[in-house]
mmCIF file of C-alpha atoms and ligand atoms in Angstrom:
data_model
loop_
_atom_site.group_PDB
_atom_site.id
_atom_site.type_symbol
_atom_site.label_atom_id
_atom_site.label_comp_id
_atom_site.label_asym_id
_atom_site.label_seq_id
_atom_site.Cartn_x
_atom_site.Cartn_y
_atom_site.Cartn_z
ATOM 1 C CA MET A 2 104.466 121.504 93.802
ATOM 2 C CA ILE A 3 104.073 117.713 93.662
ATOM 3 C CA LYS A 4 106.258 116.429 96.464
ATOM 4 C CA PHE A 5 108.081 113.130 96.149
ATOM 5 C CA LEU A 6 106.667 111.968 99.477
ATOM 6 C CA ASP A 7 104.532 114.112 101.770
ATOM 7 C CA LEU A 8 105.123 112.586 105.212
ATOM 8 C CA GLN A 9 103.282 115.385 106.965
ATOM 9 C CA LYS A 10 100.154 114.615 104.939
ATOM 10 C CA ILE A 11 100.528 110.852 105.418
ATOM 11 C CA ASN A 12 100.664 111.137 109.203
ATOM 12 C CA ALA A 13 98.025 113.874 109.364
ATOM 13 C CA GLN A 14 95.502 111.231 108.257
ATOM 14 C CA TYR A 15 95.970 109.523 111.624
ATOM 15 C CA ALA A 16 96.865 112.548 113.760
ATOM 16 C CA ASP A 17 94.175 112.021 116.410
ATOM 17 C CA GLU A 18 94.925 108.335 116.883
ATOM 18 C CA LEU A 19 98.673 108.993 116.994
ATOM 19 C CA ALA A 20 98.315 111.826 119.510
ATOM 20 C CA ASN A 21 96.073 109.667 121.642
ATOM 21 C CA VAL A 22 98.556 106.820 121.865
ATOM 22 C CA ALA A 23 101.440 109.237 122.453
ATOM 23 C CA LYS A 24 99.602 110.689 125.423
ATOM 24 C CA LYS A 25 98.939 107.233 126.818
ATOM 25 C CA VAL A 26 102.618 106.279 126.587
ATOM 26 C CA ILE A 27 103.747 109.579 128.101
ATOM 27 C CA ASP A 28 101.320 109.212 130.994
ATOM 28 C CA SER A 29 102.201 105.548 131.580
ATOM 29 C CA GLY A 30 105.749 106.306 132.733
ATOM 30 C CA TRP A 31 106.941 103.130 130.908
ATOM 31 C CA TYR A 32 108.932 103.717 127.709
ATOM 32 C CA LEU A 33 110.752 100.510 126.711
ATOM 33 C CA GLN A 34 110.004 96.774 126.673
ATOM 34 C CA GLY A 35 106.403 97.172 127.720
ATOM 35 C CA ASN A 36 102.938 96.263 126.560
ATOM 36 C CA TYR A 37 102.900 98.377 123.389
ATOM 37 C CA VAL A 38 105.945 96.559 122.044
ATOM 38 C CA LYS A 39 104.501 93.190 123.047
ATOM 39 C CA GLU A 40 101.195 93.960 121.383
ATOM 40 C CA PHE A 41 102.816 95.252 118.193
ATOM 41 C CA GLU A 42 105.058 92.173 117.937
ATOM 42 C CA LYS A 43 102.017 89.943 118.314
ATOM 43 C CA ASN A 44 100.057 91.859 115.675
ATOM 44 C CA LEU A 45 102.997 91.999 113.257
ATOM 45 C CA SER A 46 103.654 88.247 113.514
ATOM 46 C CA GLU A 47 99.944 87.565 112.938
ATOM 47 C CA TYR A 48 99.831 89.905 109.951
ATOM 48 C CA ILE A 49 102.922 88.358 108.341
ATOM 49 C CA GLY A 50 101.904 84.830 109.288
ATOM 50 C CA ALA A 51 105.264 84.068 110.912
ATOM 51 C CA LYS A 52 105.509 82.540 114.390
ATOM 52 C CA TYR A 53 107.813 85.190 115.835
ATOM 53 C CA ALA A 54 108.305 88.921 115.440
ATOM 54 C CA ILE A 55 111.111 90.617 117.352
ATOM 55 C CA SER A 56 111.217 94.397 117.352
ATOM 56 C CA CYS A 57 114.482 96.312 117.198
ATOM 57 C CA ALA A 58 115.877 99.800 116.656
ATOM 58 C CA ASN A 59 115.948 99.989 112.827
ATOM 59 C CA GLY A 60 116.052 97.986 109.612
ATOM 60 C CA LEU A 61 119.837 97.787 109.402
ATOM 61 C CA ASP A 62 119.923 96.313 112.915
ATOM 62 C CA ALA A 63 117.236 93.787 111.978
ATOM 63 C CA LEU A 64 119.523 92.396 109.262
ATOM 64 C CA ARG A 65 122.658 92.657 111.445
ATOM 65 C CA LEU A 66 120.876 90.781 114.226
ATOM 66 C CA ILE A 67 119.788 87.933 111.936
ATOM 67 C CA LEU A 68 123.325 87.359 110.643
ATOM 68 C CA ARG A 69 124.919 87.806 114.053
ATOM 69 C CA SER A 70 122.526 85.259 115.548
ATOM 70 C CA TYR A 71 123.287 82.705 112.841
ATOM 71 C CA MET A 72 126.974 83.188 113.747
ATOM 72 C CA GLU A 73 126.241 82.636 117.442
ATOM 73 C CA MET A 74 124.314 79.490 116.473
ATOM 74 C CA GLY A 75 127.427 78.223 114.666
ATOM 75 C CA PHE A 76 125.735 78.304 111.287
ATOM 76 C CA MET A 77 128.246 80.762 109.858
ATOM 77 C CA GLU A 78 131.562 82.316 110.864
ATOM 78 C CA GLU A 79 133.763 85.293 109.995
ATOM 79 C CA GLY A 80 134.781 85.227 106.341
ATOM 80 C CA ASP A 81 131.807 83.168 105.187
ATOM 81 C CA GLU A 82 129.954 84.441 102.149
ATOM 82 C CA VAL A 83 126.486 85.913 101.784
ATOM 83 C CA ILE A 84 124.992 86.480 98.336
ATOM 84 C CA VAL A 85 123.315 89.879 97.928
ATOM 85 C CA PRO A 86 122.104 91.939 94.947
ATOM 86 C CA ALA A 87 124.712 94.412 93.674
ATOM 87 C CA ASN A 88 122.100 97.162 93.170
ATOM 88 C CA THR A 89 120.569 97.198 96.654
ATOM 89 C CA TYR A 90 120.425 100.036 99.145
ATOM 90 C CA ILE A 91 123.740 99.919 100.981
ATOM 91 C CA ALA A 92 122.242 98.799 104.315
ATOM 92 C CA SER A 93 121.804 95.235 102.990
ATOM 93 C CA VAL A 94 125.545 95.066 102.331
ATOM 94 C CA LEU A 95 126.533 96.868 105.544
ATOM 95 C CA ALA A 96 124.692 94.246 107.600
ATOM 96 C CA ILE A 97 126.920 91.569 106.062
ATOM 97 C CA SER A 98 130.268 93.338 106.316
ATOM 98 C CA ASP A 99 129.495 94.594 109.825
ATOM 99 C CA ASN A 100 129.532 90.944 110.935
ATOM 100 C CA ARG A 101 132.851 90.365 109.131
ATOM 101 C CA LEU A 102 131.051 88.180 106.635
ATOM 102 C CA THR A 103 131.820 88.623 102.926
ATOM 103 C CA PRO A 104 129.178 90.133 100.641
ATOM 104 C CA VAL A 105 129.093 88.412 97.251
ATOM 105 C CA LEU A 106 127.412 90.831 94.862
ATOM 106 C CA VAL A 107 125.195 89.471 92.096
ATOM 107 C CA GLU A 108 123.612 91.374 89.221
ATOM 108 C CA PRO A 109 119.876 92.159 89.002
ATOM 109 C CA SER A 110 117.527 91.805 86.066
ATOM 110 C CA ILE A 111 117.512 95.042 84.086
ATOM 111 C CA ASN A 112 113.717 95.107 83.738
ATOM 112 C CA SER A 113 112.490 94.226 87.231
ATOM 113 C CA TYR A 114 115.582 95.542 89.117
ATOM 114 C CA ASN A 115 115.397 92.505 91.418
ATOM 115 C CA LEU A 116 118.223 90.023 91.921
ATOM 116 C CA ASP A 117 118.567 87.738 88.877
ATOM 117 C CA ILE A 118 117.912 84.385 90.536
ATOM 118 C CA SER A 119 119.348 82.470 87.567
ATOM 119 C CA LYS A 120 122.778 84.018 88.256
ATOM 120 C CA ILE A 121 123.016 82.913 91.899
ATOM 121 C CA GLU A 122 124.264 79.353 91.496
ATOM 122 C CA GLU A 123 127.499 80.286 89.679
ATOM 123 C CA HIS A 124 128.461 82.387 92.740
ATOM 124 C CA ILE A 125 127.966 79.639 95.316
ATOM 125 C CA THR A 126 131.212 78.377 96.885
ATOM 126 C CA LYS A 127 132.156 76.163 99.836
ATOM 127 C CA ARG A 128 131.887 79.239 102.068
ATOM 128 C CA THR A 129 128.451 80.443 100.970
ATOM 129 C CA ARG A 130 126.007 80.350 103.880
ATOM 130 C CA ALA A 131 123.087 82.543 102.929
ATOM 131 C CA ILE A 132 121.256 84.392 100.175
ATOM 132 C CA LEU A 133 120.071 87.826 101.240
ATOM 133 C CA VAL A 134 117.238 88.647 98.846
ATOM 134 C CA VAL A 135 115.999 92.216 98.692
ATOM 135 C CA HIS A 136 112.388 92.912 97.700
ATOM 136 C CA LEU A 137 113.598 96.038 95.970
ATOM 137 C CA TYR A 138 111.261 99.009 95.539
ATOM 138 C CA GLY A 139 108.455 96.845 96.981
ATOM 139 C CA GLN A 140 108.485 93.871 94.604
ATOM 140 C CA VAL A 141 108.905 90.342 95.964
ATOM 141 C CA CYS A 142 112.153 88.665 94.940
ATOM 142 C CA PHE A 143 111.496 84.972 95.446
ATOM 143 C CA SER A 144 110.751 81.843 93.432
ATOM 144 C CA ASP A 145 110.385 78.111 93.892
ATOM 145 C CA GLU A 146 113.727 77.758 92.063
ATOM 146 C CA LEU A 147 115.378 80.009 94.638
ATOM 147 C CA LYS A 148 113.998 77.906 97.468
ATOM 148 C CA ALA A 149 115.133 74.669 95.781
ATOM 149 C CA LEU A 150 118.602 76.123 95.214
ATOM 150 C CA ALA A 151 118.906 77.186 98.854
ATOM 151 C CA ASP A 152 117.698 73.777 100.091
ATOM 152 C CA ASN A 153 120.076 71.993 97.752
ATOM 153 C CA TYR A 154 123.134 73.912 99.036
ATOM 154 C CA LYS A 155 121.832 74.198 102.641
ATOM 155 C CA LEU A 156 121.798 77.987 102.531
ATOM 156 C CA LYS A 157 119.635 80.296 104.610
ATOM 157 C CA VAL A 158 117.326 82.606 102.707
ATOM 158 C CA ILE A 159 117.169 85.967 104.457
ATOM 159 C CA GLU A 160 114.691 88.557 103.216
ATOM 160 C CA ASP A 161 115.459 92.254 103.282
ATOM 161 C CA ASN A 162 111.814 93.269 103.564
ATOM 162 C CA ALA A 163 112.491 96.937 104.351
ATOM 163 C CA GLN A 164 110.604 98.115 101.255
ATOM 164 C CA ALA A 165 107.909 95.488 100.754
ATOM 165 C CA ILE A 166 105.697 94.973 103.806
ATOM 166 C CA GLY A 167 102.368 93.583 102.590
ATOM 167 C CA ALA A 168 103.648 92.164 99.288
ATOM 168 C CA ARG A 169 102.617 88.606 98.429
ATOM 169 C CA TYR A 170 104.132 85.532 96.857
ATOM 170 C CA GLY A 171 101.091 83.357 96.226
ATOM 171 C CA ASP A 172 99.383 82.902 99.582
ATOM 172 C CA LEU A 173 102.381 83.973 101.626
ATOM 173 C CA LEU A 174 103.439 87.451 102.630
ATOM 174 C CA SER A 175 106.961 88.748 102.167
ATOM 175 C CA GLY A 176 108.675 88.315 105.498
ATOM 176 C CA ASN A 177 107.464 84.719 105.648
ATOM 177 C CA LEU A 178 109.145 83.308 102.553
ATOM 178 C CA GLY A 179 112.637 82.470 103.756
ATOM 179 C CA ASP A 180 114.282 81.616 107.088
ATOM 180 C CA ALA A 181 114.193 85.123 108.537
ATOM 181 C CA ALA A 182 113.308 88.630 107.403
ATOM 182 C CA GLY A 183 114.345 92.149 108.362
ATOM 183 C CA PHE A 184 111.860 95.040 108.329
ATOM 184 C CA SER A 185 112.416 98.790 108.463
ATOM 185 C CA PHE A 186 109.888 101.252 109.799
ATOM 186 C CA TYR A 187 111.948 104.307 108.830
ATOM 187 C CA PRO A 188 109.417 107.149 108.383
ATOM 188 C CA GLY A 189 109.604 107.083 104.564
ATOM 189 C CA LYS A 190 108.949 103.352 104.212
ATOM 190 C CA ASN A 191 105.456 102.057 103.333
ATOM 191 C CA MET A 192 104.761 101.506 107.029
ATOM 192 C CA GLY A 193 106.697 104.293 108.678
ATOM 193 C CA ALA A 194 107.139 105.043 112.360
ATOM 194 C CA LEU A 195 107.680 108.619 113.585
ATOM 195 C CA GLY A 196 111.354 107.907 114.041
ATOM 196 C CA ASP A 197 113.570 104.850 113.605
ATOM 197 C CA SER A 198 112.536 101.279 114.263
ATOM 198 C CA GLY A 199 112.656 97.815 112.757
ATOM 199 C CA ALA A 200 111.792 94.160 113.291
ATOM 200 C CA VAL A 201 112.699 90.594 112.441
ATOM 201 C CA THR A 202 110.183 87.867 111.617
ATOM 202 C CA THR A 203 110.970 84.145 111.586
ATOM 203 C CA ASN A 204 109.470 80.728 112.274
ATOM 204 C CA ASP A 205 112.704 79.557 113.947
ATOM 205 C CA LYS A 206 112.243 79.525 117.720
ATOM 206 C CA GLU A 207 115.933 79.385 118.641
ATOM 207 C CA LEU A 208 116.837 82.124 116.170
ATOM 208 C CA ALA A 209 114.073 84.299 117.610
ATOM 209 C CA ARG A 210 115.326 83.718 121.156
ATOM 210 C CA ILE A 211 118.913 84.641 120.283
ATOM 211 C CA ILE A 212 117.936 87.733 118.282
ATOM 212 C CA ARG A 213 115.830 88.958 121.183
ATOM 213 C CA SER A 214 118.691 88.393 123.572
ATOM 214 C CA ILE A 215 121.379 90.039 121.413
ATOM 215 C CA ALA A 216 119.144 93.066 120.815
ATOM 216 C CA ASN A 217 118.982 93.438 124.599
ATOM 217 C CA TYR A 218 122.715 93.415 125.546
ATOM 218 C CA GLY A 219 122.902 89.651 124.990
ATOM 219 C CA SER A 220 120.799 89.096 128.069
ATOM 220 C CA GLU A 221 117.501 87.326 128.713
ATOM 221 C CA VAL A 222 117.708 87.559 132.485
ATOM 222 C CA LYS A 223 118.687 90.980 133.811
ATOM 223 C CA TYR A 224 122.431 91.218 134.645
ATOM 224 C CA LYS A 225 123.124 87.753 133.169
ATOM 225 C CA ASN A 226 124.788 87.941 129.751
ATOM 226 C CA GLU A 227 124.892 84.992 127.401
ATOM 227 C CA PHE A 228 126.120 86.996 124.373
ATOM 228 C CA ARG A 229 128.175 90.145 123.779
ATOM 229 C CA GLY A 230 125.069 91.924 122.662
ATOM 230 C CA LEU A 231 123.833 95.252 121.411
ATOM 231 C CA ASN A 232 121.222 97.695 122.555
ATOM 232 C CA SER A 233 118.723 97.662 119.694
ATOM 233 C CA ARG A 234 115.167 98.040 120.911
ATOM 234 C CA MET A 235 111.946 99.610 119.718
ATOM 235 C CA ASP A 236 110.486 102.423 121.847
ATOM 236 C CA GLU A 237 107.045 101.921 123.335
ATOM 237 C CA ILE A 238 105.856 105.103 121.640
ATOM 238 C CA GLN A 239 106.945 103.868 118.200
ATOM 239 C CA ALA A 240 105.279 100.497 118.822
ATOM 240 C CA GLY A 241 102.067 102.342 119.692
ATOM 241 C CA PHE A 242 102.321 104.378 116.481
ATOM 242 C CA LEU A 243 103.117 101.312 114.382
ATOM 243 C CA ASP A 244 100.160 99.368 115.715
ATOM 244 C CA ILE A 245 97.969 102.135 114.296
ATOM 245 C CA LYS A 246 99.862 102.137 110.983
ATOM 246 C CA LEU A 247 99.520 98.353 110.703
ATOM 247 C CA LYS A 248 95.724 98.675 110.575
ATOM 248 C CA TYR A 249 95.984 100.809 107.438
ATOM 249 C CA ILE A 250 98.899 99.230 105.588
ATOM 250 C CA ASP A 251 96.803 97.115 103.198
ATOM 251 C CA LYS A 252 94.626 100.099 102.316
ATOM 252 C CA GLU A 253 97.662 102.313 101.746
ATOM 253 C CA ASN A 254 99.424 99.678 99.635
ATOM 254 C CA GLU A 255 96.272 99.360 97.524
ATOM 255 C CA ILE A 256 96.348 103.092 96.775
ATOM 256 C CA ARG A 257 100.004 102.768 95.752
ATOM 257 C CA ARG A 258 98.987 99.910 93.421
ATOM 258 C CA GLN A 259 96.299 102.052 91.808
ATOM 259 C CA ILE A 260 98.794 104.852 91.213
ATOM 260 C CA ALA A 261 101.372 102.429 89.787
ATOM 261 C CA LYS A 262 98.696 101.036 87.494
ATOM 262 C CA LEU A 263 97.880 104.513 86.196
ATOM 263 C CA TYR A 264 101.572 105.165 85.598
ATOM 264 C CA ARG A 265 102.149 101.816 83.922
ATOM 265 C CA ASN A 266 99.115 102.001 81.667
ATOM 266 C CA ASN A 267 99.518 105.619 80.683
ATOM 267 C CA ILE A 268 103.200 106.499 80.586
ATOM 268 C CA LYS A 269 103.994 106.030 76.927
ATOM 269 C CA ASN A 270 107.167 107.678 75.785
ATOM 270 C CA SER A 271 109.811 105.980 73.648
ATOM 271 C CA LYS A 272 112.539 107.537 75.820
ATOM 272 C CA ILE A 273 111.193 105.858 78.972
ATOM 273 C CA VAL A 274 110.896 102.264 80.186
ATOM 274 C CA ASN A 275 108.330 101.409 82.858
ATOM 275 C CA PRO A 276 109.205 98.912 85.630
ATOM 276 C CA GLU A 277 108.352 95.255 85.036
ATOM 277 C CA LEU A 278 106.088 93.126 87.226
ATOM 278 C CA ILE A 279 108.038 89.871 87.414
ATOM 279 C CA ASN A 280 105.207 87.362 87.557
ATOM 280 C CA LYS A 281 102.324 89.549 86.426
ATOM 281 C CA ASP A 282 100.816 89.301 89.910
ATOM 282 C CA GLU A 283 99.660 92.738 91.113
ATOM 283 C CA ASN A 284 99.843 91.547 94.727
ATOM 284 C CA SER A 285 103.550 90.776 94.499
ATOM 285 C CA HIS A 286 104.371 94.513 94.459
ATOM 286 C CA VAL A 287 103.577 97.221 97.027
ATOM 287 C CA TRP A 288 105.255 100.012 95.043
ATOM 288 C CA HIS A 289 107.421 101.540 97.740
ATOM 289 C CA LEU A 290 108.914 103.319 94.747
ATOM 290 C CA TYR A 291 107.875 103.738 91.123
ATOM 291 C CA VAL A 292 111.177 103.591 89.292
ATOM 292 C CA ILE A 293 111.471 104.245 85.568
ATOM 293 C CA ARG A 294 114.515 103.877 83.339
ATOM 294 C CA THR A 295 115.685 106.453 80.804
ATOM 295 C CA LYS A 296 118.872 107.399 78.965
ATOM 296 C CA HIS A 297 117.799 111.010 79.355
ATOM 297 C CA ARG A 298 117.568 111.088 83.127
ATOM 298 C CA LYS A 299 119.281 114.389 83.788
ATOM 299 C CA SER A 300 117.108 116.349 81.372
ATOM 300 C CA LEU A 301 113.923 114.539 82.441
ATOM 301 C CA GLN A 302 114.583 115.250 86.110
ATOM 302 C CA GLN A 303 115.328 118.884 85.308
ATOM 303 C CA TYR A 304 112.200 119.200 83.126
ATOM 304 C CA LEU A 305 109.995 117.730 85.870
ATOM 305 C CA LYS A 306 111.572 120.025 88.445
ATOM 306 C CA GLU A 307 110.857 123.064 86.285
ATOM 307 C CA ASN A 308 107.262 121.879 86.209
ATOM 308 C CA ASP A 309 107.085 121.472 90.003
ATOM 309 C CA VAL A 310 107.410 117.700 90.169
ATOM 310 C CA HIS A 311 109.989 116.389 92.610
ATOM 311 C CA THR A 312 111.826 113.145 91.721
ATOM 312 C CA ILE A 313 114.666 111.199 93.414
ATOM 313 C CA ILE A 314 117.350 108.744 92.236
ATOM 314 C CA HIS A 315 117.407 105.359 94.022
ATOM 315 C CA TYR A 316 120.348 104.864 94.059
ATOM 316 C CA PRO A 317 122.966 106.998 92.294
ATOM 317 C CA ILE A 318 126.090 105.090 93.489
ATOM 318 C CA PRO A 319 126.000 101.290 93.876
ATOM 319 C CA PRO A 320 127.670 99.750 96.953
ATOM 320 C CA HIS A 321 130.696 98.425 95.014
ATOM 321 C CA LYS A 322 131.506 101.987 93.878
ATOM 322 C CA GLN A 323 131.357 103.476 97.365
ATOM 323 C CA GLU A 324 134.434 104.777 99.146
ATOM 324 C CA CYS A 325 133.712 102.516 102.114
ATOM 325 C CA TYR A 326 134.058 99.429 99.887
ATOM 326 C CA LYS A 327 137.380 100.286 98.209
ATOM 327 C CA GLU A 328 138.186 96.597 97.782
ATOM 328 C CA TYR A 329 135.225 96.296 95.381
ATOM 329 C CA ASN A 330 135.753 99.547 93.473
ATOM 330 C CA LYS A 331 137.527 97.822 90.570
ATOM 331 C CA LEU A 332 134.799 95.219 90.077
ATOM 332 C CA SER A 333 132.321 95.872 87.326
ATOM 333 C CA PHE A 334 128.630 95.086 87.365
ATOM 334 C CA HIS A 335 127.328 96.377 84.057
ATOM 335 C CA ILE A 336 123.612 96.074 84.753
ATOM 336 C CA THR A 337 123.905 97.597 88.217
ATOM 337 C CA GLU A 338 126.008 100.455 86.878
ATOM 338 C CA SER A 339 123.691 101.256 83.992
ATOM 339 C CA LEU A 340 120.713 101.191 86.365
ATOM 340 C CA ALA A 341 122.519 103.634 88.657
ATOM 341 C CA ASP A 342 122.902 105.934 85.641
ATOM 342 C CA GLU A 343 119.383 105.587 84.254
ATOM 343 C CA LEU A 344 116.880 105.096 87.091
ATOM 344 C CA LEU A 345 114.526 107.814 88.260
ATOM 345 C CA SER A 346 111.805 107.488 90.909
ATOM 346 C CA LEU A 347 108.528 109.317 90.254
ATOM 347 C CA PRO A 348 106.357 110.533 93.150
ATOM 348 C CA ILE A 349 104.156 107.822 94.659
ATOM 349 C CA SER A 350 102.404 107.752 98.027
ATOM 350 C CA PRO A 351 99.035 106.948 99.567
ATOM 351 C CA VAL A 352 98.171 110.662 99.766
ATOM 352 C CA MET A 353 98.860 111.562 96.152
ATOM 353 C CA THR A 354 95.718 112.659 94.320
ATOM 354 C CA GLU A 355 94.633 111.309 90.946
ATOM 355 C CA GLN A 356 94.992 114.823 89.571
ATOM 356 C CA GLU A 357 98.629 114.888 90.674
ATOM 357 C CA VAL A 358 99.274 111.456 89.168
ATOM 358 C CA ASN A 359 97.720 112.577 85.879
ATOM 359 C CA LYS A 360 99.840 115.711 85.854
ATOM 360 C CA VAL A 361 103.017 113.623 86.241
ATOM 361 C CA ILE A 362 101.886 111.278 83.447
ATOM 362 C CA GLU A 363 101.106 114.185 81.146
ATOM 363 C CA LEU A 364 104.491 115.810 81.760
ATOM 364 C CA VAL A 365 106.439 112.572 81.357
ATOM 365 C CA ASN A 366 104.640 111.855 78.073
ATOM 366 C CA LYS A 367 105.271 115.367 76.819
ATOM 367 C CA PHE A 368 108.982 115.171 77.595
HETATM 368 C C1 PLP B 421 115.614 101.318 104.516
HETATM 369 C C2 PLP B 421 116.350 100.086 104.132
HETATM 370 C C3 PLP B 421 117.154 99.382 105.031
HETATM 371 C C4 PLP B 421 117.553 99.923 106.377
HETATM 372 O O1 PLP B 421 116.516 100.284 107.203
HETATM 373 P P1 PLP B 421 116.745 101.429 108.309
HETATM 374 O O2 PLP B 421 115.536 101.325 109.162
HETATM 375 O O3 PLP B 421 116.848 102.723 107.593
HETATM 376 O O4 PLP B 421 117.993 101.082 109.047
HETATM 377 C C5 PLP B 421 117.693 98.187 104.626
HETATM 378 N N1 PLP B 421 117.470 97.703 103.395
HETATM 379 C C6 PLP B 421 116.737 98.358 102.492
HETATM 380 C C7 PLP B 421 116.520 97.745 101.148
HETATM 381 C C8 PLP B 421 116.152 99.572 102.827
HETATM 382 O O5 PLP B 421 115.424 100.222 101.914
#
């Protein structure tokens, strides 16, 4: 059986190191807001190249905290608009609506699946305050045109970097391209904790201060509350685990790239379209997912299953078709909807063997 993602095997690679740090945290008697979190934040900000990294409870909170802090800073208010890709994982959209801001959905490119930057400007209104780009499936969604557009209209660029830690745009890493970025360390992400956690990176000192405060009940000094905050913090034990994972992320992303290269070079079937690298730069993609497109998805998925290959659909129902967004249900986004009908994610992970990759290629070509 070729699993879609073997988390047990991924973490088994580092079992001794993980157990060692777990023991240290257990024995320390200190489980929140301690040295492990401080050290991980320092190492994450250095890795990304951003001045500040603020840890929090999960990736959704990271995005919620960024938007909430911009509201506290007076940069945006309830009802203001945030541009977001229509085909993203729903958390990107939830972070916007949770702050009573208005998500403005924009279509992706059918070949790269990333937000079509050329379609943003026609959606900008007097109330637009930010563009939330999503580096979907691990591929950077950014361009000099995007930056110029945001500067021109005085919009914040917020990166949803949940799927793309380690990806590059030229010399810069994702998470350091816009004004602020949200990260997820959900176990299945490229850099997974052993539970939930997340982080924000930014070069904006005041934004960093407010995010840190809001994530801690809105308080910088104990029992003094400047904001009506949340409790969204990273556990010491997860920070200890993530510091270990951070040492290996480049190596693991490189293995994903090798697998993606094998898939891209060798999957040749007229019924299947391979994903597109937007600017031909291998480093701009960390292949959180390898997502193909086919009009024969149901039968392909069934055929692979019968041959012991597990695949998943990311994502079968786009946000505007969800029950929780009834007000958007009547809207139509043709590209997003056809992607939802045609996409299929093949297994990819740093512990997949070349033999397994070749078996998937062989089956997909035979289909
Ligand atoms: C995983 C994910 C999130 C949310 O992260 P959690 O840690 O699960 O809350 C947000 N956006 C995208 C694109 C994601 O893939």
